Amino acid sequence: MNGRQLIHLSLMAALAPAGQVHAAPRPHKGAGGSAKKGLSIGGKSPDFKRKLEELRCKWFYTWTGNMPHDTPRGIAYTPMIWKYNANALVNRLEAIHKLYRKPIWITEFAVGDWKAKSPEENQHKPDAVLKFMEDVLPKLNKLDFVERYAWFPAASTSAALSTSALWDADGKLTRLGECYRDS
């Protein structure tokens, strides 16, 4: 893998406990097409194994850090972990980089409350999310091996991610959006 190719770990995988992160076998082109082809699918989805095989996927991820017990042979699994402290994030990124010695792209990150049924029920208050962003962005910008990062642009009406919205309902930058813009 050359320097322009990326390790296939998302931000969430960077947060995985060290004992849970393992190098996935590098997918290879075989019957069915590209080694790049993957699928995001819940491990508890009905017939997830059949669906992966039917689409001839070479890799997949779920929204957990544990590989489903009935993962098909020959299909690489990439874990995701949902956890969101700036120092913990940096520590996990450093551990992942030390393990693989590859550049990292954080493809999406935000602060979410997956149990919230409405924006009002979201346990993460806007000031706390802003503080997280103010803490984490300078740290990410200092890490040479983090080549890119992308905040997940949630809608202000999202129950889980409303406090991570970069724009309000009128399309104007939120305080969080201004912080991200100015970083």
JSON list of N, CA and C in Angstrom, two decimals, residues 57-115:
[
{"chain": "A", "resi": 57, "resn": "CYS", "atom": "N", "xyz": [-19.57, -8.47, -2.26]},
{"chain": "A", "resi": 57, "resn": "CYS", "atom": "CA", "xyz": [-18.79, -7.45, -1.57]},
{"chain": "A", "resi": 57, "resn": "CYS", "atom": "C", "xyz": [-17.48, -8.04, -1.08]},
{"chain": "A", "resi": 58, "resn": "LYS", "atom": "N", "xyz": [-16.47, -7.19, -1.03]},
{"chain": "A", "resi": 58, "resn": "LYS", "atom": "CA", "xyz": [-15.15, -7.62, -0.55]},
{"chain": "A", "resi": 58, "resn": "LYS", "atom": "C", "xyz": [-14.91, -7.17, 0.88]},
{"chain": "A", "resi": 59, "resn": "TRP", "atom": "N", "xyz": [-15.72, -6.20, 1.36]},
{"chain": "A", "resi": 59, "resn": "TRP", "atom": "CA", "xyz": [-15.60, -5.73, 2.74]},
{"chain": "A", "resi": 59, "resn": "TRP", "atom": "C", "xyz": [-16.92, -5.12, 3.17]},
{"chain": "A", "resi": 60, "resn": "PHE", "atom": "N", "xyz": [-17.08, -4.96, 4.49]},
{"chain": "A", "resi": 60, "resn": "PHE", "atom": "CA", "xyz": [-18.29, -4.32, 5.00]},
{"chain": "A", "resi": 60, "resn": "PHE", "atom": "C", "xyz": [-18.00, -3.73, 6.37]},
{"chain": "A", "resi": 61, "resn": "TYR", "atom": "N", "xyz": [-18.89, -2.86, 6.79]},
{"chain": "A", "resi": 61, "resn": "TYR", "atom": "CA", "xyz": [-18.86, -2.39, 8.16]},
{"chain": "A", "resi": 61, "resn": "TYR", "atom": "C", "xyz": [-20.27, -2.33, 8.70]},
{"chain": "A", "resi": 62, "resn": "THR", "atom": "N", "xyz": [-20.36, -2.43, 10.01]},
{"chain": "A", "resi": 62, "resn": "THR", "atom": "CA", "xyz": [-21.62, -2.26, 10.72]},
{"chain": "A", "resi": 62, "resn": "THR", "atom": "C", "xyz": [-21.43, -1.05, 11.61]},
{"chain": "A", "resi": 63, "resn": "TRP", "atom": "N", "xyz": [-22.38, -0.77, 12.42]},
{"chain": "A", "resi": 63, "resn": "TRP", "atom": "CA", "xyz": [-22.27, 0.38, 13.32]},
{"chain": "A", "resi": 63, "resn": "TRP", "atom": "C", "xyz": [-21.93, -0.08, 14.73]},
{"chain": "A", "resi": 64, "resn": "THR", "atom": "N", "xyz": [-21.09, -1.11, 14.81]},
{"chain": "A", "resi": 64, "resn": "THR", "atom": "CA", "xyz": [-20.61, -1.61, 16.10]},
{"chain": "A", "resi": 64, "resn": "THR", "atom": "C", "xyz": [-19.12, -1.90, 15.99]},
{"chain": "A", "resi": 65, "resn": "GLY", "atom": "N", "xyz": [-18.53, -2.25, 17.12]},
{"chain": "A", "resi": 65, "resn": "GLY", "atom": "CA", "xyz": [-17.12, -2.59, 17.14]},
{"chain": "A", "resi": 65, "resn": "GLY", "atom": "C", "xyz": [-16.86, -4.07, 17.14]},
{"chain": "A", "resi": 66, "resn": "ASN", "atom": "N", "xyz": [-17.91, -4.87, 17.10]},
{"chain": "A", "resi": 66, "resn": "ASN", "atom": "CA", "xyz": [-17.75, -6.33, 17.15]},
{"chain": "A", "resi": 66, "resn": "ASN", "atom": "C", "xyz": [-18.16, -6.97, 15.84]},
{"chain": "A", "resi": 67, "resn": "MET", "atom": "N", "xyz": [-17.27, -7.82, 15.33]},
{"chain": "A", "resi": 67, "resn": "MET", "atom": "CA", "xyz": [-17.56, -8.51, 14.08]},
{"chain": "A", "resi": 67, "resn": "MET", "atom": "C", "xyz": [-18.71, -9.49, 14.31]},
{"chain": "A", "resi": 68, "resn": "PRO", "atom": "N", "xyz": [-19.72, -9.46, 13.45]},
{"chain": "A", "resi": 68, "resn": "PRO", "atom": "CA", "xyz": [-20.81, -10.42, 13.57]},
{"chain": "A", "resi": 68, "resn": "PRO", "atom": "C", "xyz": [-20.27, -11.85, 13.50]},
{"chain": "A", "resi": 69, "resn": "HIS", "atom": "N", "xyz": [-20.80, -12.72, 14.33]},
{"chain": "A", "resi": 69, "resn": "HIS", "atom": "CA", "xyz": [-20.27, -14.08, 14.43]},
{"chain": "A", "resi": 69, "resn": "HIS", "atom": "C", "xyz": [-20.40, -14.88, 13.14]},
{"chain": "A", "resi": 70, "resn": "ASP", "atom": "N", "xyz": [-21.36, -14.51, 12.29]},
{"chain": "A", "resi": 70, "resn": "ASP", "atom": "CA", "xyz": [-21.53, -15.27, 11.05]},
{"chain": "A", "resi": 70, "resn": "ASP", "atom": "C", "xyz": [-21.06, -14.50, 9.82]},
{"chain": "A", "resi": 71, "resn": "THR", "atom": "N", "xyz": [-19.96, -13.74, 10.00]},
{"chain": "A", "resi": 71, "resn": "THR", "atom": "CA", "xyz": [-19.36, -13.01, 8.89]},
{"chain": "A", "resi": 71, "resn": "THR", "atom": "C", "xyz": [-18.86, -14.01, 7.84]},
{"chain": "A", "resi": 72, "resn": "PRO", "atom": "N", "xyz": [-19.22, -13.79, 6.59]},
{"chain": "A", "resi": 72, "resn": "PRO", "atom": "CA", "xyz": [-18.77, -14.73, 5.55]},
{"chain": "A", "resi": 72, "resn": "PRO", "atom": "C", "xyz": [-17.25, -14.74, 5.41]},
{"chain": "A", "resi": 73, "resn": "ARG", "atom": "N", "xyz": [-16.70, -15.91, 5.14]},
{"chain": "A", "resi": 73, "resn": "ARG", "atom": "CA", "xyz": [-15.26, -16.02, 4.89]},
{"chain": "A", "resi": 73, "resn": "ARG", "atom": "C", "xyz": [-14.89, -15.23, 3.66]},
{"chain": "A", "resi": 74, "resn": "GLY", "atom": "N", "xyz": [-13.73, -14.59, 3.72]},
{"chain": "A", "resi": 74, "resn": "GLY", "atom": "CA", "xyz": [-13.23, -13.86, 2.57]},
{"chain": "A", "resi": 74, "resn": "GLY", "atom": "C", "xyz": [-13.77, -12.45, 2.42]},
{"chain": "A", "resi": 75, "resn": "ILE", "atom": "N", "xyz": [-14.65, -12.03, 3.33]},
{"chain": "A", "resi": 75, "resn": "ILE", "atom": "CA", "xyz": [-15.18, -10.67, 3.30]},
{"chain": "A", "resi": 75, "resn": "ILE", "atom": "C", "xyz": [-14.64, -9.94, 4.52]},
{"chain": "A", "resi": 76, "resn": "ALA", "atom": "N", "xyz": [-13.86, -8.89, 4.29]},
{"chain": "A", "resi": 76, "resn": "ALA", "atom": "CA", "xyz": [-13.21, -8.16, 5.38]},
{"chain": "A", "resi": 76, "resn": "ALA", "atom": "C", "xyz": [-14.22, -7.33, 6.15]},
{"chain": "A", "resi": 77, "resn": "TYR", "atom": "N", "xyz": [-14.04, -7.26, 7.45]},
{"chain": "A", "resi": 77, "resn": "TYR", "atom": "CA", "xyz": [-14.90, -6.49, 8.35]},
{"chain": "A", "resi": 77, "resn": "TYR", "atom": "C", "xyz": [-14.11, -5.30, 8.91]},
{"chain": "A", "resi": 78, "resn": "THR", "atom": "N", "xyz": [-14.73, -4.11, 8.93]},
{"chain": "A", "resi": 78, "resn": "THR", "atom": "CA", "xyz": [-14.13, -2.92, 9.51]},
{"chain": "A", "resi": 78, "resn": "THR", "atom": "C", "xyz": [-15.02, -2.44, 10.66]},
{"chain": "A", "resi": 79, "resn": "PRO", "atom": "N", "xyz": [-14.49, -2.38, 11.87]},
{"chain": "A", "resi": 79, "resn": "PRO", "atom": "CA", "xyz": [-15.32, -2.00, 13.01]},
{"chain": "A", "resi": 79, "resn": "PRO", "atom": "C", "xyz": [-15.56, -0.49, 13.11]},
{"chain": "A", "resi": 80, "resn": "MET", "atom": "N", "xyz": [-16.63, -0.14, 13.77]},
{"chain": "A", "resi": 80, "resn": "MET", "atom": "CA", "xyz": [-16.91, 1.24, 14.13]},
{"chain": "A", "resi": 80, "resn": "MET", "atom": "C", "xyz": [-17.25, 1.26, 15.62]},
{"chain": "A", "resi": 81, "resn": "ILE", "atom": "N", "xyz": [-16.82, 2.30, 16.28]},
{"chain": "A", "resi": 81, "resn": "ILE", "atom": "CA", "xyz": [-17.13, 2.45, 17.69]},
{"chain": "A", "resi": 81, "resn": "ILE", "atom": "C", "xyz": [-17.69, 3.84, 17.90]},
{"chain": "A", "resi": 82, "resn": "TRP", "atom": "N", "xyz": [-18.72, 3.94, 18.66]},
{"chain": "A", "resi": 82, "resn": "TRP", "atom": "CA", "xyz": [-19.36, 5.23, 18.95]},
{"chain": "A", "resi": 82, "resn": "TRP", "atom": "C", "xyz": [-19.00, 5.59, 20.37]},
{"chain": "A", "resi": 83, "resn": "LYS", "atom": "N", "xyz": [-18.11, 6.67, 20.48]},
{"chain": "A", "resi": 83, "resn": "LYS", "atom": "CA", "xyz": [-17.68, 7.05, 21.82]},
{"chain": "A", "resi": 83, "resn": "LYS", "atom": "C", "xyz": [-17.46, 8.51, 21.94]},
{"chain": "A", "resi": 84, "resn": "TYR", "atom": "N", "xyz": [-17.11, 9.89, 21.80]},
{"chain": "A", "resi": 84, "resn": "TYR", "atom": "CA", "xyz": [-16.86, 11.25, 21.36]},
{"chain": "A", "resi": 84, "resn": "TYR", "atom": "C", "xyz": [-16.26, 12.09, 22.45]},
{"chain": "A", "resi": 85, "resn": "ASN", "atom": "N", "xyz": [-14.78, 12.02, 23.30]},
{"chain": "A", "resi": 85, "resn": "ASN", "atom": "CA", "xyz": [-13.89, 12.81, 24.13]},
{"chain": "A", "resi": 85, "resn": "ASN", "atom": "C", "xyz": [-12.69, 13.12, 23.25]},
{"chain": "A", "resi": 86, "resn": "ALA", "atom": "N", "xyz": [-12.18, 14.42, 23.19]},
{"chain": "A", "resi": 86, "resn": "ALA", "atom": "CA", "xyz": [-11.11, 14.83, 22.27]},
{"chain": "A", "resi": 86, "resn": "ALA", "atom": "C", "xyz": [-9.80, 14.11, 22.57]},
{"chain": "A", "resi": 87, "resn": "ASN", "atom": "N", "xyz": [-9.44, 14.00, 23.84]},
{"chain": "A", "resi": 87, "resn": "ASN", "atom": "CA", "xyz": [-8.19, 13.33, 24.18]},
{"chain": "A", "resi": 87, "resn": "ASN", "atom": "C", "xyz": [-8.25, 11.84, 23.87]},
{"chain": "A", "resi": 88, "resn": "ALA", "atom": "N", "xyz": [-9.40, 11.22, 24.14]},
{"chain": "A", "resi": 88, "resn": "ALA", "atom": "CA", "xyz": [-9.55, 9.79, 23.84]},
{"chain": "A", "resi": 88, "resn": "ALA", "atom": "C", "xyz": [-9.45, 9.56, 22.33]},
{"chain": "A", "resi": 89, "resn": "LEU", "atom": "N", "xyz": [-10.05, 10.45, 21.57]},
{"chain": "A", "resi": 89, "resn": "LEU", "atom": "CA", "xyz": [-9.97, 10.34, 20.12]},
{"chain": "A", "resi": 89, "resn": "LEU", "atom": "C", "xyz": [-8.53, 10.43, 19.64]},
{"chain": "A", "resi": 90, "resn": "VAL", "atom": "N", "xyz": [-7.81, 11.41, 20.10]},
{"chain": "A", "resi": 90, "resn": "VAL", "atom": "CA", "xyz": [-6.41, 11.58, 19.69]},
{"chain": "A", "resi": 90, "resn": "VAL", "atom": "C", "xyz": [-5.59, 10.36, 20.11]},
{"chain": "A", "resi": 91, "resn": "ASN", "atom": "N", "xyz": [-5.81, 9.86, 21.30]},
{"chain": "A", "resi": 91, "resn": "ASN", "atom": "CA", "xyz": [-5.08, 8.67, 21.77]},
{"chain": "A", "resi": 91, "resn": "ASN", "atom": "C", "xyz": [-5.35, 7.47, 20.87]},
{"chain": "A", "resi": 92, "resn": "ARG", "atom": "N", "xyz": [-6.62, 7.29, 20.46]},
{"chain": "A", "resi": 92, "resn": "ARG", "atom": "CA", "xyz": [-6.95, 6.16, 19.60]},
{"chain": "A", "resi": 92, "resn": "ARG", "atom": "C", "xyz": [-6.32, 6.34, 18.22]},
{"chain": "A", "resi": 93, "resn": "LEU", "atom": "N", "xyz": [-6.37, 7.57, 17.70]},
{"chain": "A", "resi": 93, "resn": "LEU", "atom": "CA", "xyz": [-5.76, 7.82, 16.40]},
{"chain": "A", "resi": 93, "resn": "LEU", "atom": "C", "xyz": [-4.27, 7.53, 16.43]},
{"chain": "A", "resi": 94, "resn": "GLU", "atom": "N", "xyz": [-3.60, 7.94, 17.50]},
{"chain": "A", "resi": 94, "resn": "GLU", "atom": "CA", "xyz": [-2.17, 7.68, 17.63]},
{"chain": "A", "resi": 94, "resn": "GLU", "atom": "C", "xyz": [-1.89, 6.18, 17.71]},
{"chain": "A", "resi": 95, "resn": "ALA", "atom": "N", "xyz": [-2.74, 5.45, 18.44]},
{"chain": "A", "resi": 95, "resn": "ALA", "atom": "CA", "xyz": [-2.55, 4.00, 18.54]},
{"chain": "A", "resi": 95, "resn": "ALA", "atom": "C", "xyz": [-2.76, 3.31, 17.20]},
{"chain": "A", "resi": 96, "resn": "ILE", "atom": "N", "xyz": [-3.76, 3.74, 16.46]},
{"chain": "A", "resi": 96, "resn": "ILE", "atom": "CA", "xyz": [-4.02, 3.16, 15.15]},
{"chain": "A", "resi": 96, "resn": "ILE", "atom": "C", "xyz": [-2.87, 3.47, 14.20]},
{"chain": "A", "resi": 97, "resn": "HIS", "atom": "N", "xyz": [-2.39, 4.71, 14.23]},
{"chain": "A", "resi": 97, "resn": "HIS", "atom": "CA", "xyz": [-1.27, 5.07, 13.36]},
{"chain": "A", "resi": 97, "resn": "HIS", "atom": "C", "xyz": [-0.01, 4.28, 13.73]},
{"chain": "A", "resi": 98, "resn": "LYS", "atom": "N", "xyz": [0.22, 4.12, 14.99]},
{"chain": "A", "resi": 98, "resn": "LYS", "atom": "CA", "xyz": [1.40, 3.34, 15.44]},
{"chain": "A", "resi": 98, "resn": "LYS", "atom": "C", "xyz": [1.29, 1.89, 14.96]},
{"chain": "A", "resi": 99, "resn": "LEU", "atom": "N", "xyz": [0.09, 1.35, 15.00]},
{"chain": "A", "resi": 99, "resn": "LEU", "atom": "CA", "xyz": [-0.14, -0.03, 14.60]},
{"chain": "A", "resi": 99, "resn": "LEU", "atom": "C", "xyz": [0.05, -0.23, 13.09]},
{"chain": "A", "resi": 100, "resn": "TYR", "atom": "N", "xyz": [-0.49, 0.67, 12.28]},
{"chain": "A", "resi": 100, "resn": "TYR", "atom": "CA", "xyz": [-0.50, 0.48, 10.83]},
{"chain": "A", "resi": 100, "resn": "TYR", "atom": "C", "xyz": [0.49, 1.35, 10.08]},
{"chain": "A", "resi": 101, "resn": "ARG", "atom": "N", "xyz": [0.92, 2.44, 10.65]},
{"chain": "A", "resi": 101, "resn": "ARG", "atom": "CA", "xyz": [1.87, 3.36, 9.99]},
{"chain": "A", "resi": 101, "resn": "ARG", "atom": "C", "xyz": [1.36, 3.84, 8.63]},
{"chain": "A", "resi": 102, "resn": "LYS", "atom": "N", "xyz": [0.10, 4.15, 8.58]},
{"chain": "A", "resi": 102, "resn": "LYS", "atom": "CA", "xyz": [-0.54, 4.64, 7.36]},
{"chain": "A", "resi": 102, "resn": "LYS", "atom": "C", "xyz": [-1.24, 5.96, 7.67]},
{"chain": "A", "resi": 103, "resn": "PRO", "atom": "N", "xyz": [-1.43, 6.80, 6.64]},
{"chain": "A", "resi": 103, "resn": "PRO", "atom": "CA", "xyz": [-2.18, 8.02, 6.85]},
{"chain": "A", "resi": 103, "resn": "PRO", "atom": "C", "xyz": [-3.64, 7.70, 7.18]},
{"chain": "A", "resi": 104, "resn": "ILE", "atom": "N", "xyz": [-4.27, 8.58, 7.91]},
{"chain": "A", "resi": 104, "resn": "ILE", "atom": "CA", "xyz": [-5.66, 8.37, 8.32]},
{"chain": "A", "resi": 104, "resn": "ILE", "atom": "C", "xyz": [-6.53, 9.49, 7.78]},
{"chain": "A", "resi": 105, "resn": "TRP", "atom": "N", "xyz": [-7.66, 9.10, 7.24]},
{"chain": "A", "resi": 105, "resn": "TRP", "atom": "CA", "xyz": [-8.72, 10.04, 6.88]},
{"chain": "A", "resi": 105, "resn": "TRP", "atom": "C", "xyz": [-9.89, 9.73, 7.81]},
{"chain": "A", "resi": 106, "resn": "ILE", "atom": "N", "xyz": [-10.42, 10.74, 8.45]},
{"chain": "A", "resi": 106, "resn": "ILE", "atom": "CA", "xyz": [-11.60, 10.58, 9.29]},
{"chain": "A", "resi": 106, "resn": "ILE", "atom": "C", "xyz": [-12.77, 10.96, 8.39]},
{"chain": "A", "resi": 107, "resn": "THR", "atom": "N", "xyz": [-13.53, 9.97, 7.99]},
{"chain": "A", "resi": 107, "resn": "THR", "atom": "CA", "xyz": [-14.54, 10.19, 6.97]},
{"chain": "A", "resi": 107, "resn": "THR", "atom": "C", "xyz": [-15.80, 10.83, 7.50]},
{"chain": "A", "resi": 108, "resn": "GLU", "atom": "N", "xyz": [-16.10, 10.68, 8.75]},
{"chain": "A", "resi": 108, "resn": "GLU", "atom": "CA", "xyz": [-17.23, 11.38, 9.35]},
{"chain": "A", "resi": 108, "resn": "GLU", "atom": "C", "xyz": [-17.10, 11.32, 10.86]},
{"chain": "A", "resi": 109, "resn": "PHE", "atom": "N", "xyz": [-17.38, 12.45, 11.48]},
{"chain": "A", "resi": 109, "resn": "PHE", "atom": "CA", "xyz": [-17.48, 12.45, 12.93]},
{"chain": "A", "resi": 109, "resn": "PHE", "atom": "C", "xyz": [-18.42, 13.56, 13.36]},
{"chain": "A", "resi": 110, "resn": "ALA", "atom": "N", "xyz": [-19.07, 13.33, 14.47]},
{"chain": "A", "resi": 110, "resn": "ALA", "atom": "CA", "xyz": [-20.02, 14.27, 15.06]},
{"chain": "A", "resi": 110, "resn": "ALA", "atom": "C", "xyz": [-20.38, 13.71, 16.43]},
{"chain": "A", "resi": 111, "resn": "VAL", "atom": "N", "xyz": [-21.15, 14.46, 17.16]},
{"chain": "A", "resi": 111, "resn": "VAL", "atom": "CA", "xyz": [-21.62, 14.02, 18.47]},
{"chain": "A", "resi": 111, "resn": "VAL", "atom": "C", "xyz": [-23.09, 13.68, 18.33]},
{"chain": "A", "resi": 112, "resn": "GLY", "atom": "N", "xyz": [-23.46, 12.44, 18.62]},
{"chain": "A", "resi": 112, "resn": "GLY", "atom": "CA", "xyz": [-24.84, 12.01, 18.45]},
{"chain": "A", "resi": 112, "resn": "GLY", "atom": "C", "xyz": [-25.40, 11.31, 19.67]},
{"chain": "A", "resi": 113, "resn": "ASP", "atom": "N", "xyz": [-26.68, 11.44, 19.84]},
{"chain": "A", "resi": 113, "resn": "ASP", "atom": "CA", "xyz": [-27.42, 10.73, 20.89]},
{"chain": "A", "resi": 113, "resn": "ASP", "atom": "C", "xyz": [-28.41, 9.82, 20.18]},
{"chain": "A", "resi": 114, "resn": "TRP", "atom": "N", "xyz": [-28.04, 8.57, 20.02]},
{"chain": "A", "resi": 114, "resn": "TRP", "atom": "CA", "xyz": [-28.83, 7.63, 19.22]},
{"chain": "A", "resi": 114, "resn": "TRP", "atom": "C", "xyz": [-30.08, 7.16, 19.93]},
{"chain": "A", "resi": 115, "resn": "LYS", "atom": "N", "xyz": [-30.25, 7.53, 21.18]},
{"chain": "A", "resi": 115, "resn": "LYS", "atom": "CA", "xyz": [-31.47, 7.17, 21.90]},
{"chain": "A", "resi": 115, "resn": "LYS", "atom": "C", "xyz": [-32.51, 8.29, 21.87]}
]
